[in-house]
Short mmCIF file of C-alpha atoms and ligand atoms in Angstrom, two decimals:
data_model
loop_
_atom_site.label_atom_id
_atom_site.label_comp_id
_atom_site.label_asym_id
_atom_site.label_seq_id
_atom_site.Cartn_x
_atom_site.Cartn_y
_atom_site.Cartn_z
CA MET A 1 -33.40 -52.70 -59.56
CA PRO A 2 -35.00 -54.43 -56.56
CA ASP A 3 -32.88 -54.15 -53.44
CA GLU A 4 -32.44 -57.88 -52.93
CA ASP A 5 -30.63 -58.31 -56.21
CA VAL A 6 -27.14 -57.23 -55.45
CA ALA A 7 -25.37 -59.37 -58.03
CA PRO A 8 -26.85 -58.64 -61.47
CA GLU A 9 -23.96 -60.39 -63.20
CA ARG A 10 -25.19 -63.76 -61.93
CA VAL A 11 -26.88 -65.57 -64.76
CA VAL A 12 -29.57 -66.72 -62.31
CA ALA A 13 -30.04 -63.37 -60.53
CA SER A 14 -33.71 -62.47 -60.55
CA GLY A 15 -33.17 -58.71 -60.99
CA ALA A 16 -32.14 -56.95 -64.18
CA ASP A 17 -29.84 -54.06 -65.09
CA ASP A 18 -30.63 -51.41 -67.71
CA VAL A 19 -29.01 -53.29 -70.60
CA GLU A 20 -31.03 -56.38 -69.81
CA ARG A 21 -34.24 -54.38 -69.43
CA ALA A 22 -33.79 -53.20 -73.01
CA ALA A 23 -33.42 -56.81 -74.20
CA GLU A 24 -36.48 -57.76 -72.14
CA ALA A 25 -38.69 -55.07 -73.58
CA ALA A 26 -38.73 -56.88 -76.91
CA LEU A 27 -40.00 -60.06 -75.24
CA ARG A 28 -42.80 -58.54 -73.19
CA PRO A 29 -46.29 -59.83 -73.86
CA ARG A 30 -48.45 -56.85 -74.88
CA ARG A 31 -51.94 -58.11 -74.02
CA LEU A 32 -53.45 -60.17 -71.21
CA ALA A 33 -54.18 -63.05 -73.57
CA GLU A 34 -50.45 -63.40 -74.38
CA PHE A 35 -49.42 -63.38 -70.73
CA VAL A 36 -48.48 -66.93 -69.75
CA GLY A 37 -49.52 -68.43 -66.38
CA GLN A 38 -50.69 -66.51 -63.27
CA ARG A 39 -54.19 -67.71 -64.04
CA VAL A 40 -55.71 -66.33 -60.82
CA VAL A 41 -54.30 -62.81 -61.14
CA ARG A 42 -55.08 -62.72 -64.85
CA ASP A 43 -58.65 -63.72 -64.21
CA GLN A 44 -59.10 -61.16 -61.47
CA LEU A 45 -57.53 -58.39 -63.53
CA GLU A 46 -59.64 -59.23 -66.53
CA LEU A 47 -62.76 -58.68 -64.42
CA VAL A 48 -61.55 -55.40 -62.92
CA LEU A 49 -60.50 -54.02 -66.30
CA HIS A 50 -63.54 -55.11 -68.27
CA ALA A 51 -65.87 -53.74 -65.60
CA ALA A 52 -64.08 -50.38 -65.72
CA ILE A 53 -64.12 -50.33 -69.52
CA GLY A 54 -67.84 -51.13 -69.47
CA ARG A 55 -68.52 -48.24 -67.10
CA GLY A 56 -66.29 -45.92 -69.08
CA ARG A 57 -64.36 -45.07 -65.90
CA ALA A 58 -60.76 -45.44 -64.74
CA PRO A 59 -60.46 -48.62 -62.64
CA ASP A 60 -59.48 -48.67 -58.97
CA HIS A 61 -55.80 -48.37 -58.16
CA LEU A 62 -54.10 -51.73 -58.55
CA LEU A 63 -51.21 -53.24 -56.59
CA LEU A 64 -49.02 -56.06 -57.91
CA SER A 65 -46.77 -57.90 -55.50
CA GLY A 66 -44.28 -60.72 -55.86
CA PRO A 67 -40.60 -61.54 -56.29
CA PRO A 68 -38.53 -59.87 -59.05
CA GLY A 69 -38.80 -61.06 -62.63
CA LEU A 70 -42.30 -62.58 -62.47
CA GLY A 71 -43.98 -59.98 -64.68
CA LYS A 72 -45.15 -57.02 -62.59
CA THR A 73 -43.83 -54.40 -65.05
CA THR A 74 -45.17 -56.44 -67.95
CA LEU A 75 -48.62 -56.57 -66.34
CA ALA A 76 -48.60 -52.82 -65.69
CA MET A 77 -47.98 -52.19 -69.41
CA ILE A 78 -50.67 -54.71 -70.29
CA ILE A 79 -53.17 -53.00 -67.98
CA ALA A 80 -52.65 -49.71 -69.83
CA ALA A 81 -52.90 -51.46 -73.21
CA GLU A 82 -56.14 -53.23 -72.22
CA LEU A 83 -57.58 -49.91 -71.06
CA GLY A 84 -56.46 -48.32 -74.31
CA THR A 85 -54.51 -45.66 -72.47
CA SER A 86 -50.90 -44.58 -72.04
CA VAL A 87 -48.66 -45.34 -69.10
CA ARG A 88 -46.25 -43.12 -67.18
CA VAL A 89 -43.44 -44.99 -65.49
CA THR A 90 -41.55 -44.06 -62.35
CA SER A 91 -40.35 -45.77 -59.19
CA GLY A 92 -40.07 -45.22 -55.44
CA PRO A 93 -36.30 -44.69 -55.47
CA ALA A 94 -36.50 -42.30 -58.46
CA ILE A 95 -38.72 -39.92 -56.50
CA GLN A 96 -36.43 -38.00 -54.19
CA HIS A 97 -38.86 -35.32 -53.04
CA ALA A 98 -42.61 -34.97 -52.73
CA GLY A 99 -42.35 -32.21 -55.36
CA ASP A 100 -41.07 -34.75 -57.93
CA LEU A 101 -44.20 -36.81 -57.44
CA ALA A 102 -46.44 -33.72 -57.50
CA ALA A 103 -44.94 -32.81 -60.88
CA VAL A 104 -45.66 -36.28 -62.30
CA LEU A 105 -49.18 -36.35 -60.87
CA SER A 106 -50.14 -32.91 -62.09
CA SER A 107 -49.08 -33.76 -65.64
CA LEU A 108 -51.24 -36.92 -65.87
CA GLU A 109 -53.93 -37.01 -68.54
CA GLU A 110 -57.42 -38.31 -67.86
CA GLY A 111 -57.52 -42.11 -67.58
CA GLU A 112 -53.73 -42.53 -67.72
CA VAL A 113 -51.94 -45.27 -65.81
CA LEU A 114 -49.16 -44.25 -63.44
CA PHE A 115 -46.83 -47.21 -62.89
CA LEU A 116 -44.98 -46.86 -59.60
CA ASP A 117 -42.36 -49.60 -59.37
CA GLU A 118 -40.84 -50.46 -55.98
CA ILE A 119 -43.54 -48.42 -54.33
CA HIS A 120 -42.39 -49.62 -50.89
CA ARG A 121 -39.30 -47.44 -51.33
CA LEU A 122 -41.16 -44.12 -51.66
CA ALA A 123 -39.97 -41.48 -49.21
CA ARG A 124 -42.46 -40.62 -46.48
CA PRO A 125 -43.47 -37.11 -47.69
CA ALA A 126 -44.09 -38.44 -51.21
CA GLU A 127 -46.12 -41.30 -49.75
CA GLU A 128 -48.38 -38.86 -47.91
CA LEU A 129 -48.90 -36.80 -51.03
CA LEU A 130 -49.78 -39.99 -52.89
CA TYR A 131 -52.49 -40.94 -50.33
CA VAL A 132 -54.35 -37.73 -51.06
CA ALA A 133 -53.86 -37.95 -54.81
CA MET A 134 -55.14 -41.55 -54.90
CA GLU A 135 -58.12 -40.90 -52.69
CA ASP A 136 -59.27 -37.41 -53.61
CA PHE A 137 -57.56 -36.85 -56.99
CA ARG A 138 -56.02 -33.74 -55.59
CA VAL A 139 -52.48 -32.57 -55.06
CA ASP A 140 -51.28 -29.64 -52.99
CA VAL A 141 -48.48 -27.74 -54.66
CA VAL A 142 -46.47 -25.41 -52.46
CA VAL A 143 -45.60 -22.16 -54.18
CA GLY A 144 -42.86 -19.94 -52.75
CA LYS A 145 -40.66 -20.41 -49.70
CA GLY A 146 -40.62 -19.49 -46.03
CA PRO A 147 -43.44 -17.56 -44.37
CA GLY A 148 -44.84 -16.43 -47.73
CA ALA A 149 -45.20 -20.02 -49.01
CA ASN A 150 -48.67 -20.96 -50.19
CA ALA A 151 -50.24 -24.37 -50.80
CA ILE A 152 -52.37 -24.41 -53.93
CA GLY A 153 -54.72 -27.35 -54.33
CA LEU A 154 -54.82 -28.79 -57.84
CA THR A 155 -57.61 -31.10 -58.92
CA LEU A 156 -56.35 -34.07 -60.91
CA PRO A 157 -58.25 -35.92 -63.63
CA PRO A 158 -59.17 -39.53 -62.78
CA PHE A 159 -56.19 -41.85 -63.24
CA THR A 160 -55.07 -45.28 -62.05
CA VAL A 161 -51.98 -46.02 -60.01
CA VAL A 162 -50.47 -49.43 -60.67
CA GLY A 163 -48.03 -50.07 -57.85
CA ALA A 164 -45.48 -52.88 -57.87
CA THR A 165 -43.65 -54.21 -54.88
CA THR A 166 -41.46 -57.14 -53.96
CA ARG A 167 -42.34 -56.49 -50.31
CA ALA A 168 -46.07 -56.02 -49.87
CA GLY A 169 -45.53 -56.41 -46.12
CA LEU A 170 -43.45 -53.24 -46.03
CA LEU A 171 -46.22 -51.02 -47.38
CA PRO A 172 -47.80 -48.86 -44.69
CA ALA A 173 -51.45 -49.83 -44.14
CA PRO A 174 -52.86 -46.44 -45.28
CA LEU A 175 -51.13 -46.85 -48.64
CA ARG A 176 -52.13 -50.51 -49.01
CA ASP A 177 -55.73 -49.62 -48.23
CA ARG A 178 -55.93 -47.18 -51.13
CA PHE A 179 -55.56 -49.97 -53.65
CA GLY A 180 -58.85 -51.52 -54.68
CA PHE A 181 -57.15 -54.71 -55.86
CA THR A 182 -53.95 -56.55 -54.98
CA GLY A 183 -52.61 -59.28 -57.25
CA HIS A 184 -49.98 -61.66 -55.88
CA LEU A 185 -47.71 -63.13 -58.52
CA GLU A 186 -46.51 -66.67 -57.87
CA PHE A 187 -43.47 -68.52 -59.18
CA TYR A 188 -44.18 -70.27 -62.50
CA ASP A 189 -44.22 -74.01 -62.93
CA PRO A 190 -41.85 -75.60 -65.47
CA ASP A 191 -44.56 -76.07 -68.08
CA GLU A 192 -45.51 -72.38 -67.95
CA LEU A 193 -41.85 -71.45 -68.27
CA ARG A 194 -41.57 -73.74 -71.27
CA GLN A 195 -44.41 -71.79 -72.89
CA VAL A 196 -42.65 -68.49 -72.09
CA LEU A 197 -39.49 -69.86 -73.73
CA VAL A 198 -41.23 -71.07 -76.86
CA ARG A 199 -42.88 -67.67 -77.24
CA SER A 200 -39.60 -65.81 -76.67
CA ALA A 201 -37.72 -68.04 -79.12
CA GLY A 202 -40.33 -67.20 -81.73
CA LEU A 203 -39.83 -63.49 -81.12
CA LEU A 204 -36.05 -63.88 -81.27
CA GLY A 205 -36.42 -65.77 -84.54
CA VAL A 206 -34.68 -68.93 -83.31
CA GLU A 207 -35.92 -72.49 -83.39
CA LEU A 208 -36.01 -74.00 -79.92
CA GLU A 209 -36.42 -77.76 -79.67
CA VAL A 210 -38.98 -78.97 -77.14
CA ALA A 211 -36.41 -80.94 -75.12
CA ALA A 212 -34.18 -77.87 -74.88
CA ALA A 213 -37.11 -75.72 -73.76
CA VAL A 214 -37.94 -78.27 -71.05
CA GLU A 215 -34.32 -78.35 -69.92
CA ILE A 216 -34.01 -74.55 -69.68
CA ALA A 217 -37.41 -74.23 -67.99
CA GLY A 218 -36.38 -76.70 -65.29
CA ARG A 219 -33.34 -74.59 -64.40
CA SER A 220 -35.03 -71.18 -64.40
CA ARG A 221 -36.03 -70.94 -60.73
CA GLY A 222 -39.69 -70.41 -61.52
CA THR A 223 -38.88 -67.00 -63.06
CA PRO A 224 -39.55 -65.88 -66.66
CA ARG A 225 -36.75 -63.29 -66.51
CA ILE A 226 -34.23 -66.05 -65.74
CA ALA A 227 -35.75 -68.34 -68.39
CA ASN A 228 -35.39 -65.64 -71.06
CA ARG A 229 -31.84 -64.89 -69.96
CA LEU A 230 -30.80 -68.55 -70.09
CA LEU A 231 -32.40 -68.79 -73.52
CA ARG A 232 -30.19 -65.94 -74.75
CA ARG A 233 -27.10 -67.69 -73.32
CA VAL A 234 -28.05 -70.96 -75.01
CA ARG A 235 -28.53 -69.07 -78.27
CA ASP A 236 -25.01 -67.61 -77.87
CA TRP A 237 -23.58 -71.08 -77.32
CA ALA A 238 -25.39 -72.52 -80.32
CA GLN A 239 -24.14 -69.70 -82.50
CA VAL A 240 -20.49 -69.72 -81.34
CA ARG A 241 -19.77 -73.34 -80.42
CA GLY A 242 -22.65 -75.30 -81.87
CA ASP A 243 -24.29 -75.60 -85.26
CA GLY A 244 -26.85 -72.86 -84.56
CA ARG A 245 -29.54 -75.30 -83.39
CA LEU A 246 -31.05 -74.83 -79.94
CA ASP A 247 -31.35 -78.50 -79.05
CA LEU A 248 -30.90 -80.44 -75.82
CA ASP A 249 -27.14 -80.78 -76.26
CA ALA A 250 -26.73 -77.05 -76.82
CA ALA A 251 -28.89 -76.26 -73.77
CA ARG A 252 -26.95 -78.62 -71.52
CA ALA A 253 -23.55 -77.47 -72.78
CA ALA A 254 -24.39 -73.77 -72.44
CA LEU A 255 -25.80 -74.18 -68.94
CA GLU A 256 -22.70 -76.09 -67.94
CA VAL A 257 -20.52 -73.20 -69.14
CA TYR A 258 -22.59 -70.84 -66.97
CA GLU A 259 -22.48 -73.32 -64.07
CA VAL A 260 -26.24 -73.52 -63.72
CA ASP A 261 -27.08 -77.01 -62.49
CA VAL A 262 -30.18 -79.13 -62.98
CA LEU A 263 -32.09 -77.41 -60.17
CA GLY A 264 -31.02 -73.94 -61.33
CA LEU A 265 -28.38 -73.52 -58.62
CA ASP A 266 -25.28 -71.57 -59.58
CA ARG A 267 -21.78 -71.57 -58.14
CA LEU A 268 -22.65 -69.36 -55.14
CA ASP A 269 -25.66 -71.46 -54.20
CA ARG A 270 -23.61 -74.64 -54.37
CA ALA A 271 -20.72 -73.09 -52.42
CA VAL A 272 -23.12 -72.13 -49.61
CA LEU A 273 -24.73 -75.54 -49.59
CA GLY A 274 -21.38 -77.35 -49.84
CA ALA A 275 -19.92 -75.39 -46.90
CA LEU A 276 -23.04 -76.07 -44.84
CA CYS A 277 -22.92 -79.83 -45.48
CA GLU A 278 -19.19 -80.47 -45.51
CA ARG A 279 -17.60 -77.92 -43.20
CA PHE A 280 -20.34 -77.51 -40.64
CA GLY A 281 -21.77 -81.01 -40.60
CA GLY A 282 -25.13 -79.78 -41.89
CA GLY A 283 -25.44 -77.02 -39.25
CA PRO A 284 -26.93 -75.30 -37.45
CA VAL A 285 -24.47 -72.57 -38.29
CA GLY A 286 -24.78 -68.78 -38.05
CA LEU A 287 -25.20 -66.71 -41.19
CA THR A 288 -21.98 -64.73 -40.66
CA THR A 289 -19.87 -67.86 -40.19
CA LEU A 290 -21.39 -69.43 -43.26
CA ALA A 291 -20.74 -66.26 -45.30
CA VAL A 292 -17.09 -66.11 -44.19
CA ALA A 293 -16.67 -69.74 -45.23
CA VAL A 294 -17.70 -68.92 -48.81
CA GLY A 295 -15.94 -65.54 -48.93
CA GLU A 296 -19.12 -63.49 -49.30
CA GLU A 297 -20.92 -60.79 -47.37
CA PRO A 298 -23.64 -62.15 -45.04
CA GLU A 299 -26.15 -59.93 -46.85
CA THR A 300 -25.29 -61.54 -50.19
CA VAL A 301 -25.75 -65.03 -48.80
CA GLU A 302 -28.99 -64.04 -47.08
CA THR A 303 -30.62 -62.19 -49.96
CA VAL A 304 -29.13 -63.78 -53.07
CA ALA A 305 -28.57 -67.48 -52.33
CA GLU A 306 -30.70 -68.31 -49.34
CA PRO A 307 -34.27 -67.58 -50.52
CA PHE A 308 -34.00 -70.02 -53.39
CA LEU A 309 -32.21 -72.69 -51.32
CA VAL A 310 -34.94 -72.48 -48.69
CA ARG A 311 -37.70 -72.49 -51.31
CA GLU A 312 -36.20 -75.60 -52.90
CA GLY A 313 -36.13 -77.38 -49.54
CA LEU A 314 -32.33 -77.58 -49.57
CA MET A 315 -31.73 -75.37 -46.56
CA GLY A 316 -33.68 -74.56 -43.43
CA ARG A 317 -33.56 -71.53 -41.15
CA THR A 318 -33.81 -72.27 -37.45
CA PRO A 319 -33.39 -69.99 -34.42
CA ARG A 320 -29.92 -71.53 -33.92
CA GLY A 321 -28.78 -71.03 -37.51
CA ARG A 322 -28.91 -72.47 -41.01
CA VAL A 323 -29.29 -76.23 -41.50
CA ALA A 324 -28.92 -78.48 -44.54
CA THR A 325 -31.79 -80.81 -45.39
CA PRO A 326 -31.36 -84.42 -46.58
CA ARG A 327 -32.24 -83.12 -50.07
CA ALA A 328 -29.14 -80.90 -49.98
CA TYR A 329 -26.87 -83.91 -49.41
CA GLU A 330 -28.64 -85.81 -52.12
CA HIS A 331 -28.31 -82.93 -54.58
CA LEU A 332 -24.59 -82.53 -53.90
CA GLY A 333 -24.05 -86.30 -54.14
CA LEU A 334 -22.93 -86.53 -50.50
CA ALA A 335 -23.82 -89.13 -47.92
CA THR A 336 -26.13 -87.75 -45.24
CA PRO A 337 -24.56 -87.67 -41.74
CA ASP A 338 -27.14 -90.22 -40.57
CA ALA A 339 -26.17 -92.63 -43.32
CA GLY A 340 -22.50 -92.15 -42.31
CA GLN A 341 -23.25 -92.97 -38.70
CA THR A 342 -25.06 -96.13 -39.60
CA LEU A 343 -21.98 -97.26 -41.49
CA PHE A 344 -19.69 -96.89 -38.47
CA ASP A 345 -22.05 -97.69 -35.62
N1 ATP B 401 -46.26 -64.29 -67.84
C1 ATP B 401 -45.28 -63.98 -68.68
N2 ATP B 401 -45.33 -64.41 -69.96
C2 ATP B 401 -44.31 -64.15 -70.80
N3 ATP B 401 -43.21 -63.44 -70.47
C3 ATP B 401 -43.12 -62.97 -69.22
C4 ATP B 401 -44.15 -63.21 -68.28
N4 ATP B 401 -43.81 -62.63 -67.11
C5 ATP B 401 -42.63 -62.04 -67.31
N5 ATP B 401 -42.21 -62.25 -68.57
C6 ATP B 401 -40.94 -61.76 -69.14
O1 ATP B 401 -39.97 -61.76 -68.10
C7 ATP B 401 -39.21 -60.56 -68.12
C8 ATP B 401 -39.28 -59.89 -66.78
O2 ATP B 401 -40.59 -59.44 -66.53
P1 ATP B 401 -40.91 -58.08 -65.75
O3 ATP B 401 -39.87 -57.04 -66.02
O4 ATP B 401 -42.32 -57.73 -66.02
O5 ATP B 401 -40.77 -58.56 -64.25
P2 ATP B 401 -40.97 -57.74 -62.89
O6 ATP B 401 -41.78 -58.61 -61.98
O7 ATP B 401 -41.50 -56.38 -63.17
O8 ATP B 401 -39.50 -57.63 -62.35
P3 ATP B 401 -38.88 -56.47 -61.41
O9 ATP B 401 -39.59 -56.60 -60.09
O10 ATP B 401 -37.43 -56.89 -61.32
O11 ATP B 401 -39.08 -55.17 -62.09
C9 ATP B 401 -39.75 -59.74 -69.29
O12 ATP B 401 -38.94 -59.96 -70.43
C10 ATP B 401 -41.11 -60.32 -69.55
O13 ATP B 401 -41.42 -60.25 -70.91
#
């Protein structure tokens, strides 16, 4: 799970736990043509892949970057499918020692894709081993221990690393430079999310009315993972409390139960924003003070609530602390401080 997602139980958290990943697997598009949105990256990838297929060679190593839940894992699987090859999956945190990576690398078949999720979290020795493997298709395996230890160089068959990262900026330059292509995934617009939802509903075998799809899409924070999760919650509501139909009423009622508002804010987001506007007069206020006011750890406020609030233009970060924007007051149905002053001046 990406490190910024510390609260997987939030219905709007952008990360996923293992149970959810299993549910997601069934909804993954399998080919590039089924992958909704991300027109630029899709276009670029199509070129890279078709050129490699035409030459009968493994393509350059490919890096995918962007926030959690936008489709990096999905694209890695699609890349392997388009190349007609298999994919081996591992991640930075799963590789404890360089030897773990050497074992994976030396078992790769010709043309295989190695998907390295959260590549920015690889330990240094493993990273160095990866440089050599990516550049020279070679891995040095140390046999024995102490003074009698011997490094044996193994030649690897050509393969393609697909790296995924939520923090491209954290990748050391030598590692970044070994990728021949970097695709940046962007947040999806509501119409793209609506298409994701319609496709997912079809796969789940439920009928989703257009108005309900639009409603869910608008509250999904630009993220297909969240859209699919909200769809499953709406389906639950329709089954248990409704008449089974996924219509606008069901969508609104379910999202109210899960306290996801019209912008996709949940209870924590609103608590942070409410404290900022009402208790601190719109700020500026320090992160720690703000976190204490809502009974959360500063890290949770900073990594879970804040990025979306800033992206939505509801909160600003200044050198003196966090500030609420006029849009925040408007969203919470509060009078802006300026409007208040005009009343009493
Ligand atoms: N473009 C898309 N079209 C349709 N479904 C998508 C698309 N992108 C993502 N999804 C769906 O969203 C879910 C999450 O996608 P995925 O696991 O690929 O995200 P991720 O970027 O790898 O996230 P993480 O960084 O947390 O691993 C999956 O169920 C996937 O099917």
